Amino acid sequence: MSKEAPAAKRISSLFMILAFLMLVLSMAALYQIFEAYNRTKTLDPASIMLSASAIVLSIYILSMMRGKPIKLGFETPEVSTVLQCTSCDYKNVRRFQRGDYIFKDAGPCPKCNGRMLISSIYREVIEKSK
Ligand SMILES: [Zn+2]
């Protein structure tokens, strides 16, 4: 039903691949540093720090990715249900509830005690600006 979910999933798995690549590359870099140390007996603390922090960062990204998909600035679309009285002009909008359908009886009208029906069900995309 939701078109946003697969896209978000695809992006987070792409990030996961990138983080994994970063992890592999930084581990390879760290290995090369120790290889060089074995040969020359000199250690480059700057490159060790760099690859170590890259490893930490990629592990952090990977652990974050596993928990929840990345948010792209918008929430999953809200579905609203419009209830309308058949006798007066009373209208009420509430969140969609499981089992809602158009022309479903929605109980008595709080204004005139007439019959209320679901007149429409719609999705609204709420964009979040941070
Ligand atoms: Zn009414």
mmCIF file with all atom_site columns, C-alpha atoms and ligand atoms in Angstrom:
data_model
loop_
_atom_site.group_PDB
_atom_site.id
_atom_site.type_symbol
_atom_site.label_atom_id
_atom_site.label_alt_id
_atom_site.label_comp_id
_atom_site.label_asym_id
_atom_site.label_entity_id
_atom_site.label_seq_id
_atom_site.pdbx_PDB_ins_code
_atom_site.Cartn_x
_atom_site.Cartn_y
_atom_site.Cartn_z
_atom_site.occupancy
_atom_site.B_iso_or_equiv
_atom_site.pdbx_formal_charge
_atom_site.auth_seq_id
_atom_site.auth_comp_id
_atom_site.auth_asym_id
_atom_site.auth_atom_id
_atom_site.pdbx_PDB_model_num
ATOM   1   C  CA . MET A 1 1   ? 0.000   0.000  0.000  1.00 0.00 ? 1   MET A CA 1
ATOM   2   C  CA . SER A 1 2   ? 2.724   2.456  0.951  1.00 0.00 ? 2   SER A CA 1
ATOM   3   C  CA . LYS A 1 3   ? 5.022   3.514  -1.854 1.00 0.00 ? 3   LYS A CA 1
ATOM   4   C  CA . GLU A 1 4   ? 7.584   5.125  0.451  1.00 0.00 ? 4   GLU A CA 1
ATOM   5   C  CA . ALA A 1 5   ? 8.600   2.064  2.415  1.00 0.00 ? 5   ALA A CA 1
ATOM   6   C  CA . PRO A 1 6   ? 10.438  0.127  -0.357 1.00 0.00 ? 6   PRO A CA 1
ATOM   7   C  CA . ALA A 1 7   ? 12.387  3.243  -1.398 1.00 0.00 ? 7   ALA A CA 1
ATOM   8   C  CA . ALA A 1 8   ? 13.517  3.886  2.168  1.00 0.00 ? 8   ALA A CA 1
ATOM   9   C  CA . LYS A 1 9   ? 14.465  0.266  2.514  1.00 0.00 ? 9   LYS A CA 1
ATOM   10  C  CA . ARG A 1 10  ? 16.495  0.400  -0.683 1.00 0.00 ? 10  ARG A CA 1
ATOM   11  C  CA . ILE A 1 11  ? 18.357  3.511  0.465  1.00 0.00 ? 11  ILE A CA 1
ATOM   12  C  CA . SER A 1 12  ? 19.142  2.091  3.888  1.00 0.00 ? 12  SER A CA 1
ATOM   13  C  CA . SER A 1 13  ? 20.486  -1.107 2.345  1.00 0.00 ? 13  SER A CA 1
ATOM   14  C  CA . LEU A 1 14  ? 22.636  1.031  0.032  1.00 0.00 ? 14  LEU A CA 1
ATOM   15  C  CA . PHE A 1 15  ? 24.000  2.848  3.090  1.00 0.00 ? 15  PHE A CA 1
ATOM   16  C  CA . MET A 1 16  ? 24.605  -0.511 4.699  1.00 0.00 ? 16  MET A CA 1
ATOM   17  C  CA . ILE A 1 17  ? 26.652  -1.670 1.704  1.00 0.00 ? 17  ILE A CA 1
ATOM   18  C  CA . LEU A 1 18  ? 28.651  1.578  1.764  1.00 0.00 ? 18  LEU A CA 1
ATOM   19  C  CA . ALA A 1 19  ? 29.276  1.260  5.496  1.00 0.00 ? 19  ALA A CA 1
ATOM   20  C  CA . PHE A 1 20  ? 30.337  -2.334 5.023  1.00 0.00 ? 20  PHE A CA 1
ATOM   21  C  CA . LEU A 1 21  ? 32.703  -1.331 2.189  1.00 0.00 ? 21  LEU A CA 1
ATOM   22  C  CA . MET A 1 22  ? 34.139  1.377  4.411  1.00 0.00 ? 22  MET A CA 1
ATOM   23  C  CA . LEU A 1 23  ? 34.683  -1.199 7.161  1.00 0.00 ? 23  LEU A CA 1
ATOM   24  C  CA . VAL A 1 24  ? 36.462  -3.586 4.795  1.00 0.00 ? 24  VAL A CA 1
ATOM   25  C  CA . LEU A 1 25  ? 38.619  -0.818 3.290  1.00 0.00 ? 25  LEU A CA 1
ATOM   26  C  CA . SER A 1 26  ? 39.618  0.633  6.657  1.00 0.00 ? 26  SER A CA 1
ATOM   27  C  CA . MET A 1 27  ? 40.460  -2.837 7.958  1.00 0.00 ? 27  MET A CA 1
ATOM   28  C  CA . ALA A 1 28  ? 42.598  -3.406 4.869  1.00 0.00 ? 28  ALA A CA 1
ATOM   29  C  CA . ALA A 1 29  ? 44.277  -0.049 5.466  1.00 0.00 ? 29  ALA A CA 1
ATOM   30  C  CA . LEU A 1 30  ? 44.949  -0.970 9.102  1.00 0.00 ? 30  LEU A CA 1
ATOM   31  C  CA . TYR A 1 31  ? 46.386  -4.300 7.981  1.00 0.00 ? 31  TYR A CA 1
ATOM   32  C  CA . GLN A 1 32  ? 48.700  -2.525 5.548  1.00 0.00 ? 32  GLN A CA 1
ATOM   33  C  CA . ILE A 1 33  ? 49.867  -0.179 8.303  1.00 0.00 ? 33  ILE A CA 1
ATOM   34  C  CA . PHE A 1 34  ? 50.875  -3.149 10.447 1.00 0.00 ? 34  PHE A CA 1
ATOM   35  C  CA . GLU A 1 35  ? 52.455  -4.835 7.440  1.00 0.00 ? 35  GLU A CA 1
ATOM   36  C  CA . ALA A 1 36  ? 54.527  -1.696 6.892  1.00 0.00 ? 36  ALA A CA 1
ATOM   37  C  CA . TYR A 1 37  ? 55.411  -1.660 10.599 1.00 0.00 ? 37  TYR A CA 1
ATOM   38  C  CA . ASN A 1 38  ? 56.705  -5.211 10.378 1.00 0.00 ? 38  ASN A CA 1
ATOM   39  C  CA . ARG A 1 39  ? 58.962  -4.232 7.503  1.00 0.00 ? 39  ARG A CA 1
ATOM   40  C  CA . THR A 1 40  ? 60.141  -0.781 8.521  1.00 0.00 ? 40  THR A CA 1
ATOM   41  C  CA . LYS A 1 41  ? 59.500  -0.802 12.310 1.00 0.00 ? 41  LYS A CA 1
ATOM   42  C  CA . THR A 1 42  ? 58.001  2.645  12.071 1.00 0.00 ? 42  THR A CA 1
ATOM   43  C  CA . LEU A 1 43  ? 54.428  3.381  12.937 1.00 0.00 ? 43  LEU A CA 1
ATOM   44  C  CA . ASP A 1 44  ? 52.325  6.157  11.520 1.00 0.00 ? 44  ASP A CA 1
ATOM   45  C  CA . PRO A 1 45  ? 49.943  7.169  14.314 1.00 0.00 ? 45  PRO A CA 1
ATOM   46  C  CA . ALA A 1 46  ? 47.919  9.481  12.065 1.00 0.00 ? 46  ALA A CA 1
ATOM   47  C  CA . SER A 1 47  ? 46.925  6.746  9.605  1.00 0.00 ? 47  SER A CA 1
ATOM   48  C  CA . ILE A 1 48  ? 46.219  4.312  12.451 1.00 0.00 ? 48  ILE A CA 1
ATOM   49  C  CA . MET A 1 49  ? 43.880  6.859  14.017 1.00 0.00 ? 49  MET A CA 1
ATOM   50  C  CA . LEU A 1 50  ? 42.245  7.496  10.648 1.00 0.00 ? 50  LEU A CA 1
ATOM   51  C  CA . SER A 1 51  ? 41.528  3.869  9.816  1.00 0.00 ? 51  SER A CA 1
ATOM   52  C  CA . ALA A 1 52  ? 40.556  3.043  13.403 1.00 0.00 ? 52  ALA A CA 1
ATOM   53  C  CA . SER A 1 53  ? 38.016  5.859  13.468 1.00 0.00 ? 53  SER A CA 1
ATOM   54  C  CA . ALA A 1 54  ? 36.710  4.758  10.067 1.00 0.00 ? 54  ALA A CA 1
ATOM   55  C  CA . ILE A 1 55  ? 36.183  1.257  11.484 1.00 0.00 ? 55  ILE A CA 1
ATOM   56  C  CA . VAL A 1 56  ? 34.382  2.644  14.530 1.00 0.00 ? 56  VAL A CA 1
ATOM   57  C  CA . LEU A 1 57  ? 32.228  4.893  12.339 1.00 0.00 ? 57  LEU A CA 1
ATOM   58  C  CA . SER A 1 58  ? 31.218  2.128  9.942  1.00 0.00 ? 58  SER A CA 1
ATOM   59  C  CA . ILE A 1 59  ? 30.390  -0.239 12.815 1.00 0.00 ? 59  ILE A CA 1
ATOM   60  C  CA . TYR A 1 60  ? 28.298  2.532  14.319 1.00 0.00 ? 60  TYR A CA 1
ATOM   61  C  CA . ILE A 1 61  ? 26.451  3.100  11.010 1.00 0.00 ? 61  ILE A CA 1
ATOM   62  C  CA . LEU A 1 62  ? 25.873  -0.642 10.585 1.00 0.00 ? 62  LEU A CA 1
ATOM   63  C  CA . SER A 1 63  ? 24.459  -1.032 14.085 1.00 0.00 ? 63  SER A CA 1
ATOM   64  C  CA . MET A 1 64  ? 22.215  1.987  13.558 1.00 0.00 ? 64  MET A CA 1
ATOM   65  C  CA . MET A 1 65  ? 20.973  0.649  10.205 1.00 0.00 ? 65  MET A CA 1
ATOM   66  C  CA . ARG A 1 66  ? 19.983  -2.646 11.702 1.00 0.00 ? 66  ARG A CA 1
ATOM   67  C  CA . GLY A 1 67  ? 17.693  -0.985 14.207 1.00 0.00 ? 67  GLY A CA 1
ATOM   68  C  CA . LYS A 1 68  ? 15.490  1.147  12.007 1.00 0.00 ? 68  LYS A CA 1
ATOM   69  C  CA . PRO A 1 69  ? 15.292  2.302  8.394  1.00 0.00 ? 69  PRO A CA 1
ATOM   70  C  CA . ILE A 1 70  ? 16.639  5.740  7.623  1.00 0.00 ? 70  ILE A CA 1
ATOM   71  C  CA . LYS A 1 71  ? 14.111  8.543  7.773  1.00 0.00 ? 71  LYS A CA 1
ATOM   72  C  CA . LEU A 1 72  ? 13.979  10.725 4.711  1.00 0.00 ? 72  LEU A CA 1
ATOM   73  C  CA . GLY A 1 73  ? 12.232  13.687 6.267  1.00 0.00 ? 73  GLY A CA 1
ATOM   74  C  CA . PHE A 1 74  ? 8.675   12.541 5.812  1.00 0.00 ? 74  PHE A CA 1
ATOM   75  C  CA . GLU A 1 75  ? 6.460   10.349 7.856  1.00 0.00 ? 75  GLU A CA 1
ATOM   76  C  CA . THR A 1 76  ? 4.370   7.509  6.508  1.00 0.00 ? 76  THR A CA 1
ATOM   77  C  CA . PRO A 1 77  ? 1.230   9.052  5.023  1.00 0.00 ? 77  PRO A CA 1
ATOM   78  C  CA . GLU A 1 78  ? -1.630  9.551  7.428  1.00 0.00 ? 78  GLU A CA 1
ATOM   79  C  CA . VAL A 1 79  ? -4.958  8.184  6.356  1.00 0.00 ? 79  VAL A CA 1
ATOM   80  C  CA . SER A 1 80  ? -7.966  10.243 7.365  1.00 0.00 ? 80  SER A CA 1
ATOM   81  C  CA . THR A 1 81  ? -11.617 9.348  7.388  1.00 0.00 ? 81  THR A CA 1
ATOM   82  C  CA . VAL A 1 82  ? -14.306 11.990 6.833  1.00 0.00 ? 82  VAL A CA 1
ATOM   83  C  CA . LEU A 1 83  ? -17.601 11.382 8.618  1.00 0.00 ? 83  LEU A CA 1
ATOM   84  C  CA . GLN A 1 84  ? -20.593 13.284 7.323  1.00 0.00 ? 84  GLN A CA 1
ATOM   85  C  CA . CYS A 1 85  ? -24.115 13.622 8.656  1.00 0.00 ? 85  CYS A CA 1
ATOM   86  C  CA . THR A 1 86  ? -26.879 12.799 6.204  1.00 0.00 ? 86  THR A CA 1
ATOM   87  C  CA . SER A 1 87  ? -29.334 15.202 7.879  1.00 0.00 ? 87  SER A CA 1
ATOM   88  C  CA . CYS A 1 88  ? -27.300 18.311 8.659  1.00 0.00 ? 88  CYS A CA 1
ATOM   89  C  CA . ASP A 1 89  ? -23.974 19.696 7.479  1.00 0.00 ? 89  ASP A CA 1
ATOM   90  C  CA . TYR A 1 90  ? -21.979 18.303 10.387 1.00 0.00 ? 90  TYR A CA 1
ATOM   91  C  CA . LYS A 1 91  ? -18.632 16.934 9.345  1.00 0.00 ? 91  LYS A CA 1
ATOM   92  C  CA . ASN A 1 92  ? -15.947 15.245 11.340 1.00 0.00 ? 92  ASN A CA 1
ATOM   93  C  CA . VAL A 1 93  ? -12.455 14.125 10.331 1.00 0.00 ? 93  VAL A CA 1
ATOM   94  C  CA . ARG A 1 94  ? -10.655 11.490 12.289 1.00 0.00 ? 94  ARG A CA 1
ATOM   95  C  CA . ARG A 1 95  ? -7.805  9.086  11.767 1.00 0.00 ? 95  ARG A CA 1
ATOM   96  C  CA . PHE A 1 96  ? -8.510  6.065  9.631  1.00 0.00 ? 96  PHE A CA 1
ATOM   97  C  CA . GLN A 1 97  ? -9.480  3.010  11.603 1.00 0.00 ? 97  GLN A CA 1
ATOM   98  C  CA . ARG A 1 98  ? -9.245  -0.567 10.451 1.00 0.00 ? 98  ARG A CA 1
ATOM   99  C  CA . GLY A 1 99  ? -12.529 -1.564 8.824  1.00 0.00 ? 99  GLY A CA 1
ATOM   100 C  CA . ASP A 1 100 ? -13.443 1.921  7.597  1.00 0.00 ? 100 ASP A CA 1
ATOM   101 C  CA . TYR A 1 101 ? -15.046 2.112  4.177  1.00 0.00 ? 101 TYR A CA 1
ATOM   102 C  CA . ILE A 1 102 ? -17.011 4.690  2.244  1.00 0.00 ? 102 ILE A CA 1
ATOM   103 C  CA . PHE A 1 103 ? -20.760 4.817  3.110  1.00 0.00 ? 103 PHE A CA 1
ATOM   104 C  CA . LYS A 1 104 ? -20.166 2.840  6.275  1.00 0.00 ? 104 LYS A CA 1
ATOM   105 C  CA . ASP A 1 105 ? -22.515 3.804  9.096  1.00 0.00 ? 105 ASP A CA 1
ATOM   106 C  CA . ALA A 1 106 ? -20.633 5.951  11.582 1.00 0.00 ? 106 ALA A CA 1
ATOM   107 C  CA . GLY A 1 107 ? -23.201 6.154  14.332 1.00 0.00 ? 107 GLY A CA 1
ATOM   108 C  CA . PRO A 1 108 ? -25.445 9.020  15.400 1.00 0.00 ? 108 PRO A CA 1
ATOM   109 C  CA . CYS A 1 109 ? -24.634 12.649 14.665 1.00 0.00 ? 109 CYS A CA 1
ATOM   110 C  CA . PRO A 1 110 ? -23.629 14.551 17.819 1.00 0.00 ? 110 PRO A CA 1
ATOM   111 C  CA . LYS A 1 111 ? -25.401 17.668 16.488 1.00 0.00 ? 111 LYS A CA 1
ATOM   112 C  CA . CYS A 1 112 ? -28.816 16.429 15.332 1.00 0.00 ? 112 CYS A CA 1
ATOM   113 C  CA . ASN A 1 113 ? -28.703 12.742 16.270 1.00 0.00 ? 113 ASN A CA 1
ATOM   114 C  CA . GLY A 1 114 ? -29.141 11.879 12.583 1.00 0.00 ? 114 GLY A CA 1
ATOM   115 C  CA . ARG A 1 115 ? -27.353 9.174  10.670 1.00 0.00 ? 115 ARG A CA 1
ATOM   116 C  CA . MET A 1 116 ? -23.665 9.662  9.937  1.00 0.00 ? 116 MET A CA 1
ATOM   117 C  CA . LEU A 1 117 ? -21.807 8.003  7.102  1.00 0.00 ? 117 LEU A CA 1
ATOM   118 C  CA . ILE A 1 118 ? -18.197 7.858  6.076  1.00 0.00 ? 118 ILE A CA 1
ATOM   119 C  CA . SER A 1 119 ? -18.079 10.169 3.052  1.00 0.00 ? 119 SER A CA 1
ATOM   120 C  CA . SER A 1 120 ? -14.430 9.852  2.111  1.00 0.00 ? 120 SER A CA 1
ATOM   121 C  CA . ILE A 1 121 ? -11.139 8.276  3.045  1.00 0.00 ? 121 ILE A CA 1
ATOM   122 C  CA . TYR A 1 122 ? -7.940  9.962  1.962  1.00 0.00 ? 122 TYR A CA 1
ATOM   123 C  CA . ARG A 1 123 ? -4.239  9.885  2.480  1.00 0.00 ? 123 ARG A CA 1
ATOM   124 C  CA . GLU A 1 124 ? -2.270  12.955 3.411  1.00 0.00 ? 124 GLU A CA 1
ATOM   125 C  CA . VAL A 1 125 ? 1.476   13.199 3.254  1.00 0.00 ? 125 VAL A CA 1
ATOM   126 C  CA . ILE A 1 126 ? 2.785   15.275 6.109  1.00 0.00 ? 126 ILE A CA 1
ATOM   127 C  CA . GLU A 1 127 ? 6.153   16.698 5.233  1.00 0.00 ? 127 GLU A CA 1
ATOM   128 C  CA . LYS A 1 128 ? 8.399   17.319 8.157  1.00 0.00 ? 128 LYS A CA 1
ATOM   129 C  CA . SER A 1 129 ? 10.674  20.296 7.966  1.00 0.00 ? 129 SER A CA 1
ATOM   130 C  CA . LYS A 1 130 ? 13.455  20.168 10.494 1.00 0.00 ? 130 LYS A CA 1
HETATM 131 ZN ZN . ZN  B 2 .   ? -26.392 15.915 11.936 1.00 0.00 ? 1   ZN  B ZN 1
#
